[in-house]
Amino acid sequence: MAEPETASQGPGSAVADARPPGAPPSGARPAFYARGGGPVGDWITLLHPPYTAWHLGYVGLGAALVPRLDWAVFWASLAGFALAVGVAAHALDEWKGRPLRTGISGEALWTAAVLSLAGACALGVGVLRHSGYALLPLIAVGVVLVLGYNLELFGGALHTDLGFALAWGAFPVLVGYVAQGPRWNLPGTCALLFAALAATAFSAAQRRLSTPARILRRRVAEVAGEIRFADGSTAALDRSTLLNPLDGALKLLSAVSPTVAAALLLYRWSAR
């Protein structure tokens, strides 16, 4: 998720529809995964591919914890989160503040958000027969999180570091688990809690790294200075000196959640 940077007046407003003039203050791309290439590149960038995969991995982690895994329900859960987070949440985030500086119109962003969120809800309702009605309130919570976090509703109460970690860390684990309609017992519940805590901590770490990276890319005009070492040698201090370790860590960490989830799910597939 990206931080909104400016306010929009409505889906058809000048702020919502126009690409902000010029390059970011740093002259750098607004994200390490941002692409050029016109409309196609804009839509790929909008999906935040590394971060979307990161959070989809949590759905797989939750599903892998149940004794009997229904694969059709798992794929429906994964598709639902891909629509809700990968498309709807990111489209609203881009409309709200244009953090990625795409040229996608406000109407297109809202259309993508509404259709994707509706599709995610439909997928959730579609698996209720298997999952049971315990999933129903989670579908409603998901809608509130997508709208409340990305549009900064409720006075921005959800748009915090903790809100990010819980909404995009613990929540997908919980949904991936509950969608499977498990029989609730103490060991399974404890496993779910530990997995949710791990996802929350991991998402909080993502936030700790991505926030300063966003500031350097989108708000800082210049970084200039010098590093002096104990032996008297020096090295230039510039934007890349600060940004490269952050981006490098985020690139590597974005592969952890989906690959761990894939390993667990492949094991479950082989043991079925």
PDB file of C-alpha atoms in Angstrom:
ATOM      1  CA  MET A   1       0.000   0.000   0.000  1.00  0.00           C
ATOM      2  CA  ALA A   2       1.185   3.480  -0.796  1.00  0.00           C
ATOM      3  CA  GLU A   3       0.650   6.598   1.263  1.00  0.00           C
ATOM      4  CA  PRO A   4      -1.822   9.102  -0.199  1.00  0.00           C
ATOM      5  CA  GLU A   5      -0.086  12.410  -0.754  1.00  0.00           C
ATOM      6  CA  THR A   6      -2.767  14.828  -1.921  1.00  0.00           C
ATOM      7  CA  ALA A   7      -6.510  15.133  -1.536  1.00  0.00           C
ATOM      8  CA  SER A   8      -8.914  14.535  -4.421  1.00  0.00           C
ATOM      9  CA  GLN A   9     -12.262  16.217  -4.811  1.00  0.00           C
ATOM     10  CA  GLY A  10     -14.126  13.499  -6.684  1.00  0.00           C
ATOM     11  CA  PRO A  11     -13.840  10.825  -9.357  1.00  0.00           C
ATOM     12  CA  GLY A  12     -14.036  13.375 -12.145  1.00  0.00           C
ATOM     13  CA  SER A  13     -12.065  16.204 -10.591  1.00  0.00           C
ATOM     14  CA  ALA A  14      -9.008  17.745 -12.174  1.00  0.00           C
ATOM     15  CA  VAL A  15      -6.852  16.451  -9.342  1.00  0.00           C
ATOM     16  CA  ALA A  16      -8.209  12.940  -9.678  1.00  0.00           C
ATOM     17  CA  ASP A  17      -7.940  12.792 -13.465  1.00  0.00           C
ATOM     18  CA  ALA A  18      -4.647  14.459 -14.269  1.00  0.00           C
ATOM     19  CA  ARG A  19      -1.189  13.007 -13.944  1.00  0.00           C
ATOM     20  CA  PRO A  20       0.717  15.342 -11.605  1.00  0.00           C
ATOM     21  CA  PRO A  21       2.998  17.551 -13.683  1.00  0.00           C
ATOM     22  CA  GLY A  22       6.672  16.760 -13.873  1.00  0.00           C
ATOM     23  CA  ALA A  23       8.672  14.035 -12.208  1.00  0.00           C
ATOM     24  CA  PRO A  24       8.753  13.253  -8.502  1.00  0.00           C
ATOM     25  CA  PRO A  25      10.869  15.704  -6.485  1.00  0.00           C
ATOM     26  CA  SER A  26      13.754  13.255  -6.475  1.00  0.00           C
ATOM     27  CA  GLY A  27      13.615  12.569 -10.203  1.00  0.00           C
ATOM     28  CA  ALA A  28      13.331   8.906  -9.215  1.00  0.00           C
ATOM     29  CA  ARG A  29      10.562   6.464  -9.942  1.00  0.00           C
ATOM     30  CA  PRO A  30       7.769   6.665  -7.331  1.00  0.00           C
ATOM     31  CA  ALA A  31       8.376   2.983  -6.427  1.00  0.00           C
ATOM     32  CA  PHE A  32      11.061   0.443  -7.261  1.00  0.00           C
ATOM     33  CA  TYR A  33       8.481  -1.557  -9.244  1.00  0.00           C
ATOM     34  CA  ALA A  34       7.049   1.455 -11.109  1.00  0.00           C
ATOM     35  CA  ARG A  35       7.100   1.063 -14.871  1.00  0.00           C
ATOM     36  CA  GLY A  36       6.838   3.413 -17.798  1.00  0.00           C
ATOM     37  CA  GLY A  37       5.435   2.460 -21.160  1.00  0.00           C
ATOM     38  CA  GLY A  38       2.100   4.245 -21.142  1.00  0.00           C
ATOM     39  CA  PRO A  39      -1.262   2.785 -20.085  1.00  0.00           C
ATOM     40  CA  VAL A  40      -0.094  -0.835 -19.849  1.00  0.00           C
ATOM     41  CA  GLY A  41       2.828   0.130 -17.647  1.00  0.00           C
ATOM     42  CA  ASP A  42       0.557   2.310 -15.519  1.00  0.00           C
ATOM     43  CA  TRP A  43      -1.868  -0.546 -14.852  1.00  0.00           C
ATOM     44  CA  ILE A  44       0.937  -2.976 -14.031  1.00  0.00           C
ATOM     45  CA  THR A  45       2.425  -0.420 -11.653  1.00  0.00           C
ATOM     46  CA  LEU A  46      -0.986   0.149 -10.066  1.00  0.00           C
ATOM     47  CA  LEU A  47      -1.133  -3.499  -9.021  1.00  0.00           C
ATOM     48  CA  HIS A  48       2.006  -3.103  -6.860  1.00  0.00           C
ATOM     49  CA  PRO A  49       3.058  -6.644  -7.976  1.00  0.00           C
ATOM     50  CA  PRO A  50       5.656  -7.395  -5.253  1.00  0.00           C
ATOM     51  CA  TYR A  51       3.450  -6.145  -2.424  1.00  0.00           C
ATOM     52  CA  THR A  52       0.303  -7.791  -3.768  1.00  0.00           C
ATOM     53  CA  ALA A  53       2.136 -11.129  -3.919  1.00  0.00           C
ATOM     54  CA  TRP A  54       3.450 -10.471  -0.400  1.00  0.00           C
ATOM     55  CA  HIS A  55      -0.055 -10.128   1.054  1.00  0.00           C
ATOM     56  CA  LEU A  56      -1.596 -12.896  -1.036  1.00  0.00           C
ATOM     57  CA  GLY A  57       0.969 -15.192   0.541  1.00  0.00           C
ATOM     58  CA  TYR A  58      -0.769 -14.651   3.872  1.00  0.00           C
ATOM     59  CA  VAL A  59      -3.999 -16.092   2.449  1.00  0.00           C
ATOM     60  CA  GLY A  60      -2.093 -19.243   1.538  1.00  0.00           C
ATOM     61  CA  LEU A  61      -0.522 -19.370   4.982  1.00  0.00           C
ATOM     62  CA  GLY A  62      -3.932 -19.276   6.660  1.00  0.00           C
ATOM     63  CA  ALA A  63      -5.389 -21.920   4.349  1.00  0.00           C
ATOM     64  CA  ALA A  64      -2.416 -24.242   4.864  1.00  0.00           C
ATOM     65  CA  LEU A  65      -3.152 -24.454   8.600  1.00  0.00           C
ATOM     66  CA  VAL A  66      -6.458 -26.307   8.307  1.00  0.00           C
ATOM     67  CA  PRO A  67      -6.553 -30.128   8.545  1.00  0.00           C
ATOM     68  CA  ARG A  68      -8.624 -30.510   5.369  1.00  0.00           C
ATOM     69  CA  LEU A  69      -7.842 -28.009   2.662  1.00  0.00           C
ATOM     70  CA  ASP A  70     -10.462 -27.429  -0.029  1.00  0.00           C
ATOM     71  CA  TRP A  71      -8.516 -26.268  -3.064  1.00  0.00           C
ATOM     72  CA  ALA A  72     -11.468 -24.685  -4.861  1.00  0.00           C
ATOM     73  CA  VAL A  73     -12.188 -22.558  -1.797  1.00  0.00           C
ATOM     74  CA  PHE A  74      -8.521 -21.649  -1.530  1.00  0.00           C
ATOM     75  CA  TRP A  75      -8.355 -20.422  -5.126  1.00  0.00           C
ATOM     76  CA  ALA A  76     -11.573 -18.450  -4.628  1.00  0.00           C
ATOM     77  CA  SER A  77     -10.101 -16.861  -1.480  1.00  0.00           C
ATOM     78  CA  LEU A  78      -6.885 -16.008  -3.287  1.00  0.00           C
ATOM     79  CA  ALA A  79      -8.749 -14.511  -6.237  1.00  0.00           C
ATOM     80  CA  GLY A  80     -10.946 -12.504  -3.875  1.00  0.00           C
ATOM     81  CA  PHE A  81      -7.955 -10.955  -2.155  1.00  0.00           C
ATOM     82  CA  ALA A  82      -6.236 -10.317  -5.479  1.00  0.00           C
ATOM     83  CA  LEU A  83      -9.280  -8.315  -6.561  1.00  0.00           C
ATOM     84  CA  ALA A  84      -9.855  -6.546  -3.243  1.00  0.00           C
ATOM     85  CA  VAL A  85      -6.248  -5.670  -2.419  1.00  0.00           C
ATOM     86  CA  GLY A  86      -4.386  -5.962  -5.711  1.00  0.00           C
ATOM     87  CA  VAL A  87      -6.912  -3.950  -7.713  1.00  0.00           C
ATOM     88  CA  ALA A  88      -9.579  -2.206  -5.602  1.00  0.00           C
ATOM     89  CA  ALA A  89      -7.430  -0.991  -2.705  1.00  0.00           C
ATOM     90  CA  HIS A  90      -4.602   0.150  -4.951  1.00  0.00           C
ATOM     91  CA  ALA A  91      -6.964   1.884  -7.374  1.00  0.00           C
ATOM     92  CA  LEU A  92      -8.532   3.862  -4.527  1.00  0.00           C
ATOM     93  CA  ASP A  93      -5.104   4.655  -3.129  1.00  0.00           C
ATOM     94  CA  GLU A  94      -3.975   6.021  -6.487  1.00  0.00           C
ATOM     95  CA  TRP A  95      -7.155   8.068  -6.859  1.00  0.00           C
ATOM     96  CA  LYS A  96      -6.794   9.493  -3.374  1.00  0.00           C
ATOM     97  CA  GLY A  97      -3.282  10.858  -3.638  1.00  0.00           C
ATOM     98  CA  ARG A  98      -1.684   9.849  -6.965  1.00  0.00           C
ATOM     99  CA  PRO A  99       1.364   8.364  -5.179  1.00  0.00           C
ATOM    100  CA  LEU A 100       2.361   6.386  -8.290  1.00  0.00           C
ATOM    101  CA  ARG A 101       1.735   9.312 -10.668  1.00  0.00           C
ATOM    102  CA  THR A 102      -0.045   7.174 -13.244  1.00  0.00           C
ATOM    103  CA  GLY A 103      -2.082   8.624 -16.073  1.00  0.00           C
ATOM    104  CA  ILE A 104      -5.125   6.447 -15.311  1.00  0.00           C
ATOM    105  CA  SER A 105      -8.272   8.570 -15.150  1.00  0.00           C
ATOM    106  CA  GLY A 106     -10.298   8.958 -11.984  1.00  0.00           C
ATOM    107  CA  GLU A 107     -13.296   7.288 -13.623  1.00  0.00           C
ATOM    108  CA  ALA A 108     -11.198   4.281 -14.638  1.00  0.00           C
ATOM    109  CA  LEU A 109      -9.765   3.959 -11.143  1.00  0.00           C
ATOM    110  CA  TRP A 110     -13.201   4.063  -9.528  1.00  0.00           C
ATOM    111  CA  THR A 111     -14.630   1.619 -12.067  1.00  0.00           C
ATOM    112  CA  ALA A 112     -11.796  -0.819 -11.404  1.00  0.00           C
ATOM    113  CA  ALA A 113     -12.215  -0.415  -7.647  1.00  0.00           C
ATOM    114  CA  VAL A 114     -15.985  -0.925  -7.600  1.00  0.00           C
ATOM    115  CA  LEU A 115     -16.003  -3.891  -9.983  1.00  0.00           C
ATOM    116  CA  SER A 116     -13.074  -5.581  -8.245  1.00  0.00           C
ATOM    117  CA  LEU A 117     -14.502  -5.104  -4.772  1.00  0.00           C
ATOM    118  CA  ALA A 118     -17.884  -6.405  -5.940  1.00  0.00           C
ATOM    119  CA  GLY A 119     -16.164  -9.409  -7.508  1.00  0.00           C
ATOM    120  CA  ALA A 120     -14.273 -10.119  -4.300  1.00  0.00           C
ATOM    121  CA  CYS A 121     -17.510 -10.004  -2.294  1.00  0.00           C
ATOM    122  CA  ALA A 122     -19.221 -12.296  -4.796  1.00  0.00           C
ATOM    123  CA  LEU A 123     -16.411 -14.835  -4.464  1.00  0.00           C
ATOM    124  CA  GLY A 124     -16.724 -14.667  -0.683  1.00  0.00           C
ATOM    125  CA  VAL A 125     -20.466 -15.209  -0.787  1.00  0.00           C
ATOM    126  CA  GLY A 126     -19.937 -18.036  -3.255  1.00  0.00           C
ATOM    127  CA  VAL A 127     -17.939 -20.105  -0.765  1.00  0.00           C
ATOM    128  CA  LEU A 128     -20.265 -19.551   2.211  1.00  0.00           C
ATOM    129  CA  ARG A 129     -21.850 -22.949   1.655  1.00  0.00           C
ATOM    130  CA  HIS A 130     -18.498 -24.536   2.429  1.00  0.00           C
ATOM    131  CA  SER A 131     -17.125 -21.964   4.858  1.00  0.00           C
ATOM    132  CA  GLY A 132     -20.210 -21.341   6.934  1.00  0.00           C
ATOM    133  CA  TYR A 133     -21.530 -17.974   7.989  1.00  0.00           C
ATOM    134  CA  ALA A 134     -18.460 -17.200  10.094  1.00  0.00           C
ATOM    135  CA  LEU A 135     -16.975 -15.840   6.865  1.00  0.00           C
ATOM    136  CA  LEU A 136     -19.819 -13.377   6.276  1.00  0.00           C
ATOM    137  CA  PRO A 137     -18.728 -10.724   8.819  1.00  0.00           C
ATOM    138  CA  LEU A 138     -15.173 -10.997   7.499  1.00  0.00           C
ATOM    139  CA  ILE A 139     -16.428 -10.095   4.021  1.00  0.00           C
ATOM    140  CA  ALA A 140     -18.025  -6.971   5.494  1.00  0.00           C
ATOM    141  CA  VAL A 141     -14.860  -6.149   7.441  1.00  0.00           C
ATOM    142  CA  GLY A 142     -12.838  -6.505   4.249  1.00  0.00           C
ATOM    143  CA  VAL A 143     -14.991  -3.923   2.476  1.00  0.00           C
ATOM    144  CA  VAL A 144     -14.601  -1.522   5.404  1.00  0.00           C
ATOM    145  CA  LEU A 145     -10.828  -2.010   5.416  1.00  0.00           C
ATOM    146  CA  VAL A 146     -10.442  -1.400   1.683  1.00  0.00           C
ATOM    147  CA  LEU A 147     -12.558   1.755   1.760  1.00  0.00           C
ATOM    148  CA  GLY A 148     -11.569   2.991   5.204  1.00  0.00           C
ATOM    149  CA  TYR A 149      -7.826   2.528   4.858  1.00  0.00           C
ATOM    150  CA  ASN A 150      -7.302   3.731   1.306  1.00  0.00           C
ATOM    151  CA  LEU A 151      -9.761   6.634   1.407  1.00  0.00           C
ATOM    152  CA  GLU A 152      -8.681   7.540   4.955  1.00  0.00           C
ATOM    153  CA  LEU A 153     -12.242   7.435   6.259  1.00  0.00           C
ATOM    154  CA  PHE A 154     -13.095   7.709   9.968  1.00  0.00           C
ATOM    155  CA  GLY A 155     -10.592  10.528  10.309  1.00  0.00           C
ATOM    156  CA  GLY A 156      -7.786   8.290   9.073  1.00  0.00           C
ATOM    157  CA  ALA A 157      -8.157   5.986  12.085  1.00  0.00           C
ATOM    158  CA  LEU A 158      -7.382   2.909   9.982  1.00  0.00           C
ATOM    159  CA  HIS A 159      -4.560   4.536   8.033  1.00  0.00           C
ATOM    160  CA  THR A 160      -1.823   3.928  10.594  1.00  0.00           C
ATOM    161  CA  ASP A 161       1.171   1.628  10.896  1.00  0.00           C
ATOM    162  CA  LEU A 162      -0.812  -0.719  13.138  1.00  0.00           C
ATOM    163  CA  GLY A 163      -3.838  -0.509  10.858  1.00  0.00           C
ATOM    164  CA  PHE A 164      -1.679  -1.495   7.904  1.00  0.00           C
ATOM    165  CA  ALA A 165      -0.106  -4.429   9.741  1.00  0.00           C
ATOM    166  CA  LEU A 166      -3.444  -5.799  10.945  1.00  0.00           C
ATOM    167  CA  ALA A 167      -5.454  -5.137   7.778  1.00  0.00           C
ATOM    168  CA  TRP A 168      -2.935  -6.479   5.282  1.00  0.00           C
ATOM    169  CA  GLY A 169      -1.108  -8.941   7.545  1.00  0.00           C
ATOM    170  CA  ALA A 170      -3.325 -10.625  10.123  1.00  0.00           C
ATOM    171  CA  PHE A 171      -6.603 -10.230   8.228  1.00  0.00           C
ATOM    172  CA  PRO A 172      -5.665 -12.230   5.098  1.00  0.00           C
ATOM    173  CA  VAL A 173      -4.363 -15.050   7.305  1.00  0.00           C
ATOM    174  CA  LEU A 174      -7.661 -15.083   9.192  1.00  0.00           C
ATOM    175  CA  VAL A 175      -9.744 -15.087   6.013  1.00  0.00           C
ATOM    176  CA  GLY A 176      -7.639 -17.815   4.396  1.00  0.00           C
ATOM    177  CA  TYR A 177      -8.226 -19.970   7.470  1.00  0.00           C
ATOM    178  CA  VAL A 178     -11.913 -19.236   8.118  1.00  0.00           C
ATOM    179  CA  ALA A 179     -12.841 -19.662   4.444  1.00  0.00           C
ATOM    180  CA  GLN A 180     -11.860 -23.314   4.753  1.00  0.00           C
ATOM    181  CA  GLY A 181     -14.613 -23.887   7.313  1.00  0.00           C
ATOM    182  CA  PRO A 182     -12.365 -25.579   9.874  1.00  0.00           C
ATOM    183  CA  ARG A 183     -13.503 -27.291  13.035  1.00  0.00           C
ATOM    184  CA  TRP A 184     -12.426 -24.969  15.793  1.00  0.00           C
ATOM    185  CA  ASN A 185     -10.191 -26.413  18.483  1.00  0.00           C
ATOM    186  CA  LEU A 186      -7.456 -25.119  20.766  1.00  0.00           C
ATOM    187  CA  PRO A 187      -4.397 -26.264  18.766  1.00  0.00           C
ATOM    188  CA  GLY A 188      -5.820 -24.959  15.498  1.00  0.00           C
ATOM    189  CA  THR A 189      -6.809 -21.645  17.055  1.00  0.00           C
ATOM    190  CA  CYS A 190      -3.344 -21.233  18.583  1.00  0.00           C
ATOM    191  CA  ALA A 191      -1.735 -21.976  15.218  1.00  0.00           C
ATOM    192  CA  LEU A 192      -3.955 -19.340  13.619  1.00  0.00           C
ATOM    193  CA  LEU A 193      -3.040 -16.770  16.270  1.00  0.00           C
ATOM    194  CA  PHE A 194       0.688 -17.397  15.867  1.00  0.00           C
ATOM    195  CA  ALA A 195       0.409 -17.141  12.081  1.00  0.00           C
ATOM    196  CA  ALA A 196      -1.580 -13.909  12.369  1.00  0.00           C
ATOM    197  CA  LEU A 197       0.997 -12.462  14.770  1.00  0.00           C
ATOM    198  CA  ALA A 198       3.814 -13.405  12.399  1.00  0.00           C
ATOM    199  CA  ALA A 199       2.035 -11.780   9.457  1.00  0.00           C
ATOM    200  CA  THR A 200       1.346  -8.664  11.528  1.00  0.00           C
ATOM    201  CA  ALA A 201       4.992  -8.349  12.542  1.00  0.00           C
ATOM    202  CA  PHE A 202       6.172  -9.000   8.996  1.00  0.00           C
ATOM    203  CA  SER A 203       3.819  -6.362   7.585  1.00  0.00           C
ATOM    204  CA  ALA A 204       4.943  -3.906  10.264  1.00  0.00           C
ATOM    205  CA  ALA A 205       8.530  -4.498   9.136  1.00  0.00           C
ATOM    206  CA  GLN A 206       7.446  -3.808   5.562  1.00  0.00           C
ATOM    207  CA  ARG A 207       5.960  -0.524   6.714  1.00  0.00           C
ATOM    208  CA  ARG A 208       9.137   0.441   8.578  1.00  0.00           C
ATOM    209  CA  LEU A 209      11.122   0.018   5.365  1.00  0.00           C
ATOM    210  CA  SER A 210       8.650   1.336   2.802  1.00  0.00           C
ATOM    211  CA  THR A 211       7.776   4.574   4.605  1.00  0.00           C
ATOM    212  CA  PRO A 212      11.275   6.128   4.461  1.00  0.00           C
ATOM    213  CA  ALA A 213      11.709   4.753   0.926  1.00  0.00           C
ATOM    214  CA  ARG A 214       8.527   6.538  -0.188  1.00  0.00           C
ATOM    215  CA  ILE A 215       9.680   9.769   1.429  1.00  0.00           C
ATOM    216  CA  LEU A 216      13.034   9.615  -0.337  1.00  0.00           C
ATOM    217  CA  ARG A 217      11.445   8.865  -3.702  1.00  0.00           C
ATOM    218  CA  ARG A 218       8.460  11.197  -3.612  1.00  0.00           C
ATOM    219  CA  ARG A 219       9.099  14.076  -1.238  1.00  0.00           C
ATOM    220  CA  VAL A 220      12.829  14.708  -0.899  1.00  0.00           C
ATOM    221  CA  ALA A 221      14.274  17.185  -3.401  1.00  0.00           C
ATOM    222  CA  GLU A 222      17.943  16.459  -2.753  1.00  0.00           C
ATOM    223  CA  VAL A 223      20.276  14.526  -0.481  1.00  0.00           C
ATOM    224  CA  ALA A 224      23.843  15.767  -0.234  1.00  0.00           C
ATOM    225  CA  GLY A 225      26.578  15.088   2.258  1.00  0.00           C
ATOM    226  CA  GLU A 226      29.620  13.069   3.140  1.00  0.00           C
ATOM    227  CA  ILE A 227      30.324  10.033   5.282  1.00  0.00           C
ATOM    228  CA  ARG A 228      33.608  10.184   7.187  1.00  0.00           C
ATOM    229  CA  PHE A 229      35.060   6.893   8.365  1.00  0.00           C
ATOM    230  CA  ALA A 230      37.276   6.302  11.382  1.00  0.00           C
ATOM    231  CA  ASP A 231      40.336   5.777   9.155  1.00  0.00           C
ATOM    232  CA  GLY A 232      39.886   9.218   7.625  1.00  0.00           C
ATOM    233  CA  SER A 233      38.420   8.077   4.300  1.00  0.00           C
ATOM    234  CA  THR A 234      35.191   9.553   2.992  1.00  0.00           C
ATOM    235  CA  ALA A 235      32.269   8.543   0.803  1.00  0.00           C
ATOM    236  CA  ALA A 236      29.546  10.597  -0.803  1.00  0.00           C
ATOM    237  CA  LEU A 237      26.143  10.571   0.861  1.00  0.00           C
ATOM    238  CA  ASP A 238      23.324  10.842  -1.653  1.00  0.00           C
ATOM    239  CA  ARG A 239      19.829   9.548  -2.262  1.00  0.00           C
ATOM    240  CA  SER A 240      20.944   6.153  -3.519  1.00  0.00           C
ATOM    241  CA  THR A 241      23.067   5.626  -0.401  1.00  0.00           C
ATOM    242  CA  LEU A 242      19.918   5.840   1.706  1.00  0.00           C
ATOM    243  CA  LEU A 243      17.433   4.328  -0.731  1.00  0.00           C
ATOM    244  CA  ASN A 244      19.235   1.263  -2.074  1.00  0.00           C
ATOM    245  CA  PRO A 245      19.332  -0.684   1.230  1.00  0.00           C
ATOM    246  CA  LEU A 246      15.615  -0.033   1.776  1.00  0.00           C
ATOM    247  CA  ASP A 247      14.598  -1.064  -1.730  1.00  0.00           C
ATOM    248  CA  GLY A 248      16.934  -4.045  -1.647  1.00  0.00           C
ATOM    249  CA  ALA A 249      15.447  -5.329   1.594  1.00  0.00           C
ATOM    250  CA  LEU A 250      11.884  -4.815   0.336  1.00  0.00           C
ATOM    251  CA  LYS A 251      12.607  -6.672  -2.909  1.00  0.00           C
ATOM    252  CA  LEU A 252      13.996  -9.658  -1.014  1.00  0.00           C
ATOM    253  CA  LEU A 253      11.329  -9.676   1.696  1.00  0.00           C
ATOM    254  CA  SER A 254       8.517  -9.478  -0.864  1.00  0.00           C
ATOM    255  CA  ALA A 255       9.499 -12.981  -1.982  1.00  0.00           C
ATOM    256  CA  VAL A 256       9.376 -14.529   1.502  1.00  0.00           C
ATOM    257  CA  SER A 257       5.635 -14.680   2.156  1.00  0.00           C
ATOM    258  CA  PRO A 258       4.577 -16.113  -1.239  1.00  0.00           C
ATOM    259  CA  THR A 259       7.405 -18.652  -1.337  1.00  0.00           C
ATOM    260  CA  VAL A 260       6.777 -19.866   2.224  1.00  0.00           C
ATOM    261  CA  ALA A 261       3.063 -20.148   1.455  1.00  0.00           C
ATOM    262  CA  ALA A 262       3.845 -21.999  -1.782  1.00  0.00           C
ATOM    263  CA  ALA A 263       6.073 -24.451   0.089  1.00  0.00           C
ATOM    264  CA  LEU A 264       3.369 -25.175   2.668  1.00  0.00           C
ATOM    265  CA  LEU A 265       0.650 -25.535   0.051  1.00  0.00           C
ATOM    266  CA  LEU A 266       2.757 -27.826  -2.139  1.00  0.00           C
ATOM    267  CA  TYR A 267       3.413 -29.990   0.889  1.00  0.00           C
ATOM    268  CA  ARG A 268      -0.316 -30.130   1.597  1.00  0.00           C
ATOM    269  CA  TRP A 269      -0.947 -31.047  -2.043  1.00  0.00           C
ATOM    270  CA  SER A 270       1.603 -33.868  -1.955  1.00  0.00           C
ATOM    271  CA  ALA A 271       0.193 -35.213   1.329  1.00  0.00           C
ATOM    272  CA  ARG A 272      -3.463 -35.152   0.301  1.00  0.00           C
TER     273      ARG A 272
END
